[in-house]
Short mmCIF file of C-alpha atoms and ligand atoms in Angstrom, two decimals:
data_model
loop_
_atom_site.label_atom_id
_atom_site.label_comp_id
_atom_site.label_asym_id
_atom_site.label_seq_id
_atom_site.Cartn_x
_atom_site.Cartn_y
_atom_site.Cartn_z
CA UNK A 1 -95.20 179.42 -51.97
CA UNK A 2 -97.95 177.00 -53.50
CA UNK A 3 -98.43 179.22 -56.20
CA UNK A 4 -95.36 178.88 -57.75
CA UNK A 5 -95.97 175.01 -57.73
CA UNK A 6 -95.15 173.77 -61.90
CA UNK A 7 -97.55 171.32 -63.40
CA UNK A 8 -95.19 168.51 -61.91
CA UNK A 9 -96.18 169.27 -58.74
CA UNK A 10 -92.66 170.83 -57.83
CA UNK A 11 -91.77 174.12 -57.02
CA UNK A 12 -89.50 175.60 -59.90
CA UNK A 13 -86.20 177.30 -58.61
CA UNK A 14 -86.68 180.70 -57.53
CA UNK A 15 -83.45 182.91 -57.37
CA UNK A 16 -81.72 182.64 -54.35
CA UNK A 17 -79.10 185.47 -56.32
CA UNK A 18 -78.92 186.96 -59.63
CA UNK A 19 -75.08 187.09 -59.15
CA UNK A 20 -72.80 186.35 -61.40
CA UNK A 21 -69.99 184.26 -60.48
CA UNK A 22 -66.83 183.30 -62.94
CA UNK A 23 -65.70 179.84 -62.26
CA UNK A 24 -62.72 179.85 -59.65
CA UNK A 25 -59.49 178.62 -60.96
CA UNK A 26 -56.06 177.58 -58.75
CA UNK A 27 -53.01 176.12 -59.21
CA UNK A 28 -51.58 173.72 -57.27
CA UNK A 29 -47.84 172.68 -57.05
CA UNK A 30 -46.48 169.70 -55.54
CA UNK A 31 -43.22 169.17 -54.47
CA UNK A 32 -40.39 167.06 -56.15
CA UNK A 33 -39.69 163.71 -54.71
CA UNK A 34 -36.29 162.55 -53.50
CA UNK A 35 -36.11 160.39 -56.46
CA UNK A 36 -37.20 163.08 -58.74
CA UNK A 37 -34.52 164.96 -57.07
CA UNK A 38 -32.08 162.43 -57.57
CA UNK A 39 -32.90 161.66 -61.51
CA UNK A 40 -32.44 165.18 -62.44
CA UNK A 41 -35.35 167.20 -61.88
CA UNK A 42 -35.56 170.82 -61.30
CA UNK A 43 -37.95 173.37 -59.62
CA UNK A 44 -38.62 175.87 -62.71
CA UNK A 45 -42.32 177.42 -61.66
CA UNK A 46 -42.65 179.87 -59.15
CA UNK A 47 -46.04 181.32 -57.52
CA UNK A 48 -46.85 183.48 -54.55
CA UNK A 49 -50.25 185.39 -54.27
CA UNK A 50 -51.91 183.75 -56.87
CA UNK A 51 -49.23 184.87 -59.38
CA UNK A 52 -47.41 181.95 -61.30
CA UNK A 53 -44.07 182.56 -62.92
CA UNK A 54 -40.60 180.99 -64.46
CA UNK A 55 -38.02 180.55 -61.93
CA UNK A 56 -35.12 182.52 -63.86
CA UNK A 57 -31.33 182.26 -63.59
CA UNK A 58 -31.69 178.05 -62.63
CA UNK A 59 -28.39 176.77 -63.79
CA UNK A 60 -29.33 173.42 -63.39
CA UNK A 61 -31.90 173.70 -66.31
CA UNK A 62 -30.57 173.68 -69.99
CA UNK A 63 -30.91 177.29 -71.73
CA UNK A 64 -33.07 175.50 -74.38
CA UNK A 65 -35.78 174.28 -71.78
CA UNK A 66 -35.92 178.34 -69.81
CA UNK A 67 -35.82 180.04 -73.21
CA UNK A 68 -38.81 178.39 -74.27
CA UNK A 69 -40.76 179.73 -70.88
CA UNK A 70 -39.09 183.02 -70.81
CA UNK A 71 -41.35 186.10 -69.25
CA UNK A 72 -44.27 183.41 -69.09
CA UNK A 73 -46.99 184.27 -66.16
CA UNK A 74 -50.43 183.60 -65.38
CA UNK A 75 -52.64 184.73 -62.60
CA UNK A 76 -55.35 182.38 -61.16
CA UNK A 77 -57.50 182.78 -58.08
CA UNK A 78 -54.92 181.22 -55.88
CA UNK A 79 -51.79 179.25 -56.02
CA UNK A 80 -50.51 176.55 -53.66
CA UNK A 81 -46.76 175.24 -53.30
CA UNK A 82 -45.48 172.22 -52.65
CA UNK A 83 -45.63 173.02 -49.14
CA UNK A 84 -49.33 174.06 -49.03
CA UNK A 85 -51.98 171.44 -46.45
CA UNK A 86 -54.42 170.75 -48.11
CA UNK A 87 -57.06 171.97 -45.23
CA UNK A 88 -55.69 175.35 -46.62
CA UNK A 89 -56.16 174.48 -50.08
CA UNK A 90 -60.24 173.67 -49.14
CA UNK A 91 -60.37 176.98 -47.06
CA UNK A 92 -59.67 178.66 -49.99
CA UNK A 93 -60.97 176.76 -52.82
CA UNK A 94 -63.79 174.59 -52.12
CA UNK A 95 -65.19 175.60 -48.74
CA UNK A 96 -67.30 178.27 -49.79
CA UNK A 97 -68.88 176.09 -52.50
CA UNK A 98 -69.82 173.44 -49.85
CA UNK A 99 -71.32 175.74 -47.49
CA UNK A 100 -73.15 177.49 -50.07
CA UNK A 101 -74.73 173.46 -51.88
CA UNK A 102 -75.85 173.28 -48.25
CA UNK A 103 -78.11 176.30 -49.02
CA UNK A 104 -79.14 174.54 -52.32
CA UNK A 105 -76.41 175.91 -54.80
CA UNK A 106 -75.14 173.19 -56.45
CA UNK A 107 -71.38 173.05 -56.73
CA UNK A 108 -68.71 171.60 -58.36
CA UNK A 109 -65.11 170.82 -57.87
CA UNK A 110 -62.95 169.33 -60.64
CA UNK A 111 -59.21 168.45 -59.79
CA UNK A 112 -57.27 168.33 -63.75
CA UNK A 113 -53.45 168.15 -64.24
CA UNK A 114 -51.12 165.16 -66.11
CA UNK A 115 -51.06 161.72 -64.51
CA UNK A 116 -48.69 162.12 -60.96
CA UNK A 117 -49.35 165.81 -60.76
CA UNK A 118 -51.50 165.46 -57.41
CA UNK A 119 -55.00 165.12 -58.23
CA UNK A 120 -56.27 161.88 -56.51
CA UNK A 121 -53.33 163.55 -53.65
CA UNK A 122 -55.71 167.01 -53.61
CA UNK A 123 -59.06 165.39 -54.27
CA UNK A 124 -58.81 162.25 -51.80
CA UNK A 125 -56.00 162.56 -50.20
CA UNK A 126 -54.43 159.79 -47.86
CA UNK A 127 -54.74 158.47 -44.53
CA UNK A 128 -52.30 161.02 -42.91
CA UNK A 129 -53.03 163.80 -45.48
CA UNK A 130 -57.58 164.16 -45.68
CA UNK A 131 -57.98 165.65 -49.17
CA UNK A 132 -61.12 167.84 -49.92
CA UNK A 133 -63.74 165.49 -50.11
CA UNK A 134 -62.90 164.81 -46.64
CA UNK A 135 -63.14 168.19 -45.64
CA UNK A 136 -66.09 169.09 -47.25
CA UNK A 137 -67.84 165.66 -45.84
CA UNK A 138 -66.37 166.75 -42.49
CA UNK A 139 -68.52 170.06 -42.91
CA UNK A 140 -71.53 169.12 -44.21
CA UNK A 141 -71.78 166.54 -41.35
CA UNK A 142 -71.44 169.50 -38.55
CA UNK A 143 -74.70 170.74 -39.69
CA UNK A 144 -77.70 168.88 -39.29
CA UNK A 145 -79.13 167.71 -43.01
CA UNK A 146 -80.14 164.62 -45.09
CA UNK A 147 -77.36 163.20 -47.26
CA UNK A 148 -77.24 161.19 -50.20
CA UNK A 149 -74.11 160.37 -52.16
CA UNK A 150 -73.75 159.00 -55.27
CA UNK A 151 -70.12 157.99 -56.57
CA UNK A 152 -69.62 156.75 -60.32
CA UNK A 153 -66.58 156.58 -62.88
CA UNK A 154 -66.73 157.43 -66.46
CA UNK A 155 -64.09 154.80 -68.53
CA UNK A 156 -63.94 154.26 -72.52
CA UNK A 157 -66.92 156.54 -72.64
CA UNK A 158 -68.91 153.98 -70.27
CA UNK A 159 -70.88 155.10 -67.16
CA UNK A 160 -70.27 152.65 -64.09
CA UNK A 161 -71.96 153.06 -60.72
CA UNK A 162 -69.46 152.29 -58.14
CA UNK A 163 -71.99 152.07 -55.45
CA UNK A 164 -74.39 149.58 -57.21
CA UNK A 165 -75.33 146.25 -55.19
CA UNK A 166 -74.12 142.85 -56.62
CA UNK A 167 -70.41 141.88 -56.49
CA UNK A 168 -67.34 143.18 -58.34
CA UNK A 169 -65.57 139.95 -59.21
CA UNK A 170 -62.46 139.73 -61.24
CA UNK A 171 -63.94 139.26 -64.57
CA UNK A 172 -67.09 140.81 -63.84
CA UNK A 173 -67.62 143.74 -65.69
CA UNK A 174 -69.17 147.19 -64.62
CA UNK A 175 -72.43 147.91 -66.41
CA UNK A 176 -72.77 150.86 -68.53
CA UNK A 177 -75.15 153.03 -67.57
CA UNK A 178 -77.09 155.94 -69.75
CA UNK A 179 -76.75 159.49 -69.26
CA UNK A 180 -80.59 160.52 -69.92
CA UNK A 181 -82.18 164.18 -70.37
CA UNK A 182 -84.78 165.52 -68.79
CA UNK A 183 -86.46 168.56 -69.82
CA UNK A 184 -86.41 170.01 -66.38
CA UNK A 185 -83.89 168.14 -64.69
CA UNK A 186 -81.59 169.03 -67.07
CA UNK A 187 -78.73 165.24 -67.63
CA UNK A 188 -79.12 162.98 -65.46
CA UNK A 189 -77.52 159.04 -64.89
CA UNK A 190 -80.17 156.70 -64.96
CA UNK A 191 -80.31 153.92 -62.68
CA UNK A 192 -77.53 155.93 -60.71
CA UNK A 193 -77.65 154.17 -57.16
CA UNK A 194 -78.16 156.75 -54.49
CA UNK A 195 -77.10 155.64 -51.07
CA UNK A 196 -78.72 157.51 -47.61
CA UNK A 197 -75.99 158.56 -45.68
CA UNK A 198 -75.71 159.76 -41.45
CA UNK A 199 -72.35 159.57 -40.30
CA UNK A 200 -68.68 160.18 -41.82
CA UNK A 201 -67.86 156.87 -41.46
CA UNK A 202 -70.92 155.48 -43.91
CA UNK A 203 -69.24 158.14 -46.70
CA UNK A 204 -65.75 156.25 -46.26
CA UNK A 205 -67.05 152.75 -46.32
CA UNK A 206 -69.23 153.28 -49.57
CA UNK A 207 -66.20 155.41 -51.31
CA UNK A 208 -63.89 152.58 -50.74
CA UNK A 209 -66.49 149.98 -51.52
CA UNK A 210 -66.36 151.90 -54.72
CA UNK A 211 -62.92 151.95 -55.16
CA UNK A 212 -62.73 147.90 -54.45
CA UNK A 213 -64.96 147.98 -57.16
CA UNK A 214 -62.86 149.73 -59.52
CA UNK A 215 -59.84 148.00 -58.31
CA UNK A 216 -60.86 144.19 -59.04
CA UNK A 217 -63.12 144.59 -62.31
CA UNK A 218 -59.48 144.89 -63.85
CA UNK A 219 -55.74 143.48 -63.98
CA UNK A 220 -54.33 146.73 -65.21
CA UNK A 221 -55.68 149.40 -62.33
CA UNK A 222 -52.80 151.77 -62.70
CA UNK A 223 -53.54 152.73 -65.96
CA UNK A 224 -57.09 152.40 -65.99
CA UNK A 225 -57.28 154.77 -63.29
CA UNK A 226 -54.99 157.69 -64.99
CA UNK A 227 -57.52 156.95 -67.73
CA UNK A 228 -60.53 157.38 -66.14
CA UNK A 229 -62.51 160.39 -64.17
CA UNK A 230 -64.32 159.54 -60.55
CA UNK A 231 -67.44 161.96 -59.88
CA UNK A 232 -68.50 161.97 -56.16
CA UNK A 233 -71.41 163.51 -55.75
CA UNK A 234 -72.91 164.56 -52.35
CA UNK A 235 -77.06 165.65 -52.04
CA UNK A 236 -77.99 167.84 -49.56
CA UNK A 237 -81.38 168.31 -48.50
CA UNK A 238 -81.86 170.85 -46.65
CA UNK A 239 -85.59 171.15 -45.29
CA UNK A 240 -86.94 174.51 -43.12
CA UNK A 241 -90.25 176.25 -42.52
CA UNK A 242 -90.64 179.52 -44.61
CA UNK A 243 -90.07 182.82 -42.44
CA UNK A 244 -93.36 184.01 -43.16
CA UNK A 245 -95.11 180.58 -42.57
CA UNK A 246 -94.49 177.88 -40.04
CA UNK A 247 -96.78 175.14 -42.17
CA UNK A 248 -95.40 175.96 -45.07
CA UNK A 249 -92.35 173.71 -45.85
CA UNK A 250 -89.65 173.86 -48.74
CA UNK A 251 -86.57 172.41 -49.39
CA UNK A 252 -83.62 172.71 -50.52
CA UNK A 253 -81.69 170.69 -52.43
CA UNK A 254 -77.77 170.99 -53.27
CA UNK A 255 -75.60 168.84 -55.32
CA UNK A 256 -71.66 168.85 -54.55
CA UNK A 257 -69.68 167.43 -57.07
CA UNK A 258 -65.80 166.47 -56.49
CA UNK A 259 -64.49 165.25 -59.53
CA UNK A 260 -60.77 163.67 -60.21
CA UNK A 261 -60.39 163.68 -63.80
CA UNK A 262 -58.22 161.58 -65.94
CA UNK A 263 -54.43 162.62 -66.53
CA UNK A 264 -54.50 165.37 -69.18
CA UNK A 265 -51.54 163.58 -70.84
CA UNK A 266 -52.28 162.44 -74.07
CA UNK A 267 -52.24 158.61 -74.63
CA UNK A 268 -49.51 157.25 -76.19
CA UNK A 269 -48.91 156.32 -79.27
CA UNK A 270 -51.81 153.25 -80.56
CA UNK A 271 -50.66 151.23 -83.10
CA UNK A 272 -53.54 148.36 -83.77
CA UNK A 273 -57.14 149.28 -84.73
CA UNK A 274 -58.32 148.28 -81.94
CA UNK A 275 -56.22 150.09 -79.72
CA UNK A 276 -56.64 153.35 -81.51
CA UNK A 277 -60.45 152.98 -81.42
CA UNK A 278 -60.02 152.38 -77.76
CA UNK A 279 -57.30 155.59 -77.22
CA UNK A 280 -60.32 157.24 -79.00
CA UNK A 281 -62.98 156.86 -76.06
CA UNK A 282 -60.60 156.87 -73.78
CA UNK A 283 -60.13 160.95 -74.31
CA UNK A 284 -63.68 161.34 -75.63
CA UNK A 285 -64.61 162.94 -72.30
CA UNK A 286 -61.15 165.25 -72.00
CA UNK A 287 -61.40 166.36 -75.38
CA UNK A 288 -65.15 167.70 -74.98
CA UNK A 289 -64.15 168.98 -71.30
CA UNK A 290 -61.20 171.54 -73.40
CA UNK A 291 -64.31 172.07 -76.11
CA UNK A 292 -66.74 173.08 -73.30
CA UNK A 293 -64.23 175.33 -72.19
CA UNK A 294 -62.84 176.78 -74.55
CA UNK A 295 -66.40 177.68 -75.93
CA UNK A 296 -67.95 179.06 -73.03
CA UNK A 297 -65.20 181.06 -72.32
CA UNK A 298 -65.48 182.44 -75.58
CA UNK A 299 -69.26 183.05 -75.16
CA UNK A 300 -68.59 184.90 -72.47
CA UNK A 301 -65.90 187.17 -74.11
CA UNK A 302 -68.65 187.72 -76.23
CA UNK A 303 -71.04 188.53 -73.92
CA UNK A 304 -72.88 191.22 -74.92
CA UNK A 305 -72.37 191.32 -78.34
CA UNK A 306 -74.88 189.34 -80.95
CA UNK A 307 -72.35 186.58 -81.29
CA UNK A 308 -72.82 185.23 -77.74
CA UNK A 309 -76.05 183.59 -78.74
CA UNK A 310 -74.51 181.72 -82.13
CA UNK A 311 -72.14 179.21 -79.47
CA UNK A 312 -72.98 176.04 -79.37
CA UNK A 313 -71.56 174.64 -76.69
CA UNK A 314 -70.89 170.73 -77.25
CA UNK A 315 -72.12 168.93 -73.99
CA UNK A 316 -73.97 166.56 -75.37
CA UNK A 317 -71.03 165.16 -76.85
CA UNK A 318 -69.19 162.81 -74.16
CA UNK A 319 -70.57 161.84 -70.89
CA UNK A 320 -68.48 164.03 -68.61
CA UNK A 321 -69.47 166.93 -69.75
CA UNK A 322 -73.53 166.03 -69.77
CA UNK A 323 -72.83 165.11 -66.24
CA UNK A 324 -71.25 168.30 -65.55
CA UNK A 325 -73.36 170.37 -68.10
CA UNK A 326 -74.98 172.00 -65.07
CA UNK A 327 -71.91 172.82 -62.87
CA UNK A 328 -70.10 173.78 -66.04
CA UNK A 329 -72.88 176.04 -68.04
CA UNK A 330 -75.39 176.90 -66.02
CA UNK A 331 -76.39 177.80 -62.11
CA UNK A 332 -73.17 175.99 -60.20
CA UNK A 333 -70.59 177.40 -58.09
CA UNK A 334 -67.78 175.70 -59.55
CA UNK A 335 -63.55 176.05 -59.25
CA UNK A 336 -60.84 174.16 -60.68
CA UNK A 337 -58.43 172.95 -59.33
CA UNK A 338 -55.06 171.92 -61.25
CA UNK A 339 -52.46 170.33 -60.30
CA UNK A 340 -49.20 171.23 -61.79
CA UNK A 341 -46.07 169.06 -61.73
CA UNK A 342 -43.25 170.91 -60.54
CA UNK A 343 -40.38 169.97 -62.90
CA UNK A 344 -38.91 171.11 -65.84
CA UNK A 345 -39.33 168.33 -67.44
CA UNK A 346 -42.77 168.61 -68.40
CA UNK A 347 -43.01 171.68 -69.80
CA UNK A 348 -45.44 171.37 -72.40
CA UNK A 349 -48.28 169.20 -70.36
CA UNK A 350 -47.55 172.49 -67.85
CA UNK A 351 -48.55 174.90 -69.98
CA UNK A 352 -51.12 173.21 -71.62
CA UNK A 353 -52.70 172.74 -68.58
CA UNK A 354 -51.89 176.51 -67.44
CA UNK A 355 -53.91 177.58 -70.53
CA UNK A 356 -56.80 175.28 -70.34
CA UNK A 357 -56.96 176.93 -66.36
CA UNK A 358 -56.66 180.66 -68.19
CA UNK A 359 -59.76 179.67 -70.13
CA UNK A 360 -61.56 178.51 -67.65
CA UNK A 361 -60.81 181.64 -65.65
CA UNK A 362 -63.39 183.56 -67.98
CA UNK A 363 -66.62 181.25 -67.21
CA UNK A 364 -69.73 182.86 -65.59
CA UNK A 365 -72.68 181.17 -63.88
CA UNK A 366 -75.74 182.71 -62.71
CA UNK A 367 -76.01 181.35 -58.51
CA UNK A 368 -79.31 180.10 -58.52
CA UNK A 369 -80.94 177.62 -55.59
CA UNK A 370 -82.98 174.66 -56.07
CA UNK A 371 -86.22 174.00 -54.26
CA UNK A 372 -88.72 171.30 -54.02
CA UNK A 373 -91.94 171.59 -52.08
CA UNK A 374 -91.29 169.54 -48.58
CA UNK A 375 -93.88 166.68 -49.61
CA UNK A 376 -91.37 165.88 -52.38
CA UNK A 377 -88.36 165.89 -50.49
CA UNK A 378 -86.88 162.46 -49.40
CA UNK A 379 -87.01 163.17 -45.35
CA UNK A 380 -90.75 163.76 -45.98
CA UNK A 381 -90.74 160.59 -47.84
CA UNK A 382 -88.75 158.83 -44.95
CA UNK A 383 -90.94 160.24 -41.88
CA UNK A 384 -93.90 158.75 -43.99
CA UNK A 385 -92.12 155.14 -44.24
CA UNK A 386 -91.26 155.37 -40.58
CA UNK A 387 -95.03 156.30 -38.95
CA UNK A 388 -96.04 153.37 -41.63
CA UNK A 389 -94.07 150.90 -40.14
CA UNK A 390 -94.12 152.04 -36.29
CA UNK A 391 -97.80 151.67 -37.27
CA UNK A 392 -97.48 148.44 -38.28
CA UNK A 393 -94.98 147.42 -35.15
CA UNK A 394 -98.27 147.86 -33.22
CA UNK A 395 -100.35 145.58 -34.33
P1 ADP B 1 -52.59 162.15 -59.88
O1 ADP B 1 -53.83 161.74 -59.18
O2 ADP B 1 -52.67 163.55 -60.42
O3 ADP B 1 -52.14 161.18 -60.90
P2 ADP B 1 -51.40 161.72 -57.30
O4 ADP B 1 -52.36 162.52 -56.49
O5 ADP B 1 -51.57 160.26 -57.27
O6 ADP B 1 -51.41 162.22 -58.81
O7 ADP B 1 -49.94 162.15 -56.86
C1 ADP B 1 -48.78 161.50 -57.31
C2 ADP B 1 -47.81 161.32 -56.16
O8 ADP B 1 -47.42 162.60 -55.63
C3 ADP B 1 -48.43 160.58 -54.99
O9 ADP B 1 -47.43 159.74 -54.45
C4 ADP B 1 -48.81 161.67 -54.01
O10 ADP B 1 -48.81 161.21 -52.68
C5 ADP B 1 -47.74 162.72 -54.25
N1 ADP B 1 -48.26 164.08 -54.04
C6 ADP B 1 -49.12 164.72 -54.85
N2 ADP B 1 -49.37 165.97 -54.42
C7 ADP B 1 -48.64 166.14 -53.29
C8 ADP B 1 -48.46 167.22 -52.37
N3 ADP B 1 -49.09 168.40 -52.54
N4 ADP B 1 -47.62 167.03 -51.33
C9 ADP B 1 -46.98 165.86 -51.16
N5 ADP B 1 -47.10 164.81 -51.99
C10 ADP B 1 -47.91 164.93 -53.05
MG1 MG B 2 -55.04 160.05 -59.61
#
């Protein structure tokens, strides 16, 4: 109501829920390739039910390599095998999230796993295989809202809008753009281009204008993309008259992230200066990602004792993780999503990224909606330009 209006003139987020909600985490396999197959790989995970286990008794994997991962199980939200569609992975991972940003919870989805483990193949998808941000755009276009979409890439520590206007020649390079705070906003990327969006179709064409633009500001694309993480951020505005007043507007406003985040790999082995201060920012944003992590999920084991209060949790410290300082810490539905590489050849990226999900497991947000009064909102804005200019049409 108008009372609750703050001195900025917007209405500050009432609770939609006090609920408490631990971050979702899944594991997703993906299946060997023929010529995986053919060079010697072997199936050694197992999952069913959200369960994730060693496949024992293999005789085509040395004693040495099933030793090591003897008795070793997790249990995540839910698992996925190679088999899984990805529709089914949505259903169950994302879908609820999406529906629930359309009611002004923001949400978050972050795909992580080693370079080839099926995170762009999850997160995008291809032309005979939609990946989640397809389905979720599918959804939030069966409803009636206003959409925005931003869609930027974080590289050597270096913010670059992938939707910005002016060309993306060879040599050109992507400008850098600041990740700001705002005492009530919370981090924001300033300068970030938002782009009005009303059909599917508009979504695809700016995502792979963006992706043209990532493609020819470099020679080297394959590795700058393992190396870098793509945030694809839907706003939904979502504006209705109050229940107990028809004049009195609010809206809603929900941020969806879908984030494909650089291969969890480390990066090998940099032998000039140059290189090594460049391997440096390339994992800037990774390394603080694990930090966040690993400290809020302590916090929370804490929770409840004096000790939660003495974390301090490092966002400010790399640029992913001030972007995602709200999904991540505070009022977000959020799940993860990792993508595990069936062989036995990669043992130890496997279980490193098995524990980082088992951290993750532990994090709590508090579900909270975000309202602005209707004058605020960007249809109100829009209805405004349009009775201006169908004004001006008649003269
Ligand atoms: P990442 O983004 O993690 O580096 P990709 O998504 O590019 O990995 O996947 C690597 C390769 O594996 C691609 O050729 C992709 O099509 C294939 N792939 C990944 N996941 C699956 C899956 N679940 N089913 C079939 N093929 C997959
Ligand atoms: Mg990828």
């Amino acid at each position: 109501s108008k009372q609750s209006l703050s001195r900025s003139g917007s209405l500050s987020p009432r609770l939609l829920e006090r609920r408490e909600e631990a971050i979702r985490v899944s594991v997703r396999l993906r299946p060997l390739m023929d010529t995986e197959l053919r060079s010697g790989h072997h199936y050694i995970w197992r999952v069913s039910d959200g369960q994730l286990w060693v496949e024992g008794g293999t005789p085509d994997i040395p004693k040495s390599v099933s030793d090591r991962v003897k008795g070793v199980q997790f249990g995540f939200d839910h698992t996925f095998e190679g088999d899984a569609a990805t529709s089914d992975v949505y259903k169950k991972v994302a879908k609820g999230i999406v529906h629930d940003a359309i009611r002004g919870i923001n949400g978050c989805v972050l795909a992580y796993g080693q370079t080839g483990a099926g995170k762009t193949y999850s997160m995008s998808g291809d032309a005979s295989h939609p990946g989640i941000i397809s389905w979720a755009v599918h959804d939030v276009f069966n409803k009636e809202f206003l959409l925005r979409m931003t869609y930027l890439e974080i590289y050597m520590e270096r913010v670059h809008d992938l939707l910005q206007d002016g060309q993306a020649g060879e040599d050109s390079p992507l400008e850098n753009l600041l990740v700001k705070e705002d005492p009530s906003k919370g981090f924001y990327v300033a300068g970030l281009a938002e782009r009005l969006v009303s059909s599917e179709g508009e979504v695809y064409e700016w995502l792979s204008r963006g992706e043209r633009k990532r493609h020819f500001a470099r020679t080297d694309f394959n590795e700058v993309s393992s190396r870098s993480h793509v945030v694809f951020t839907l706003i939904i505005e979502n504006s209705q008259s109050s229940a107990e007043d028809d004049d009195v507007k609010t809206t809603r406003i929900g941020r969806l992230h879908m984030v494909d985040l650089a291969g969890s790999e480390p990066f090998g082995a940099a032998i000039s200066e140059k290189a090594q201060a460049e391997s440096k920012l390339i994992n800037k944003s990774l390394f603080f990602l694990s930090e966040v992590i690993s400290k809020l999920s302590a916090r929370a084991e804490a929770s409840g004792k004096d000790l939660a209060d003495s974390f301090h949790i490092p966002f400010r410290e790399s640029k992913l993780t001030r972007i995602l300082a709200s999904a991540l810490g505070g009022h977000s539905r959020s799940a993860l999503l990792v993508a595990l590489h069936p062989s036995h050849c990669f043992l130890d990226e496997s279980l490193k990224s098995l524990r980082f999900a088992d951290k993750a497991k532990k994090i709590k947000s508090r579900l909270q909606a975000n309202y602005v009064s209707y004058e605020q909102s960007v249809i109100a804005q829009q209805k405004l330009t349009i009775a201006k200019l169908r004004e001006e049409l008649r003269l």
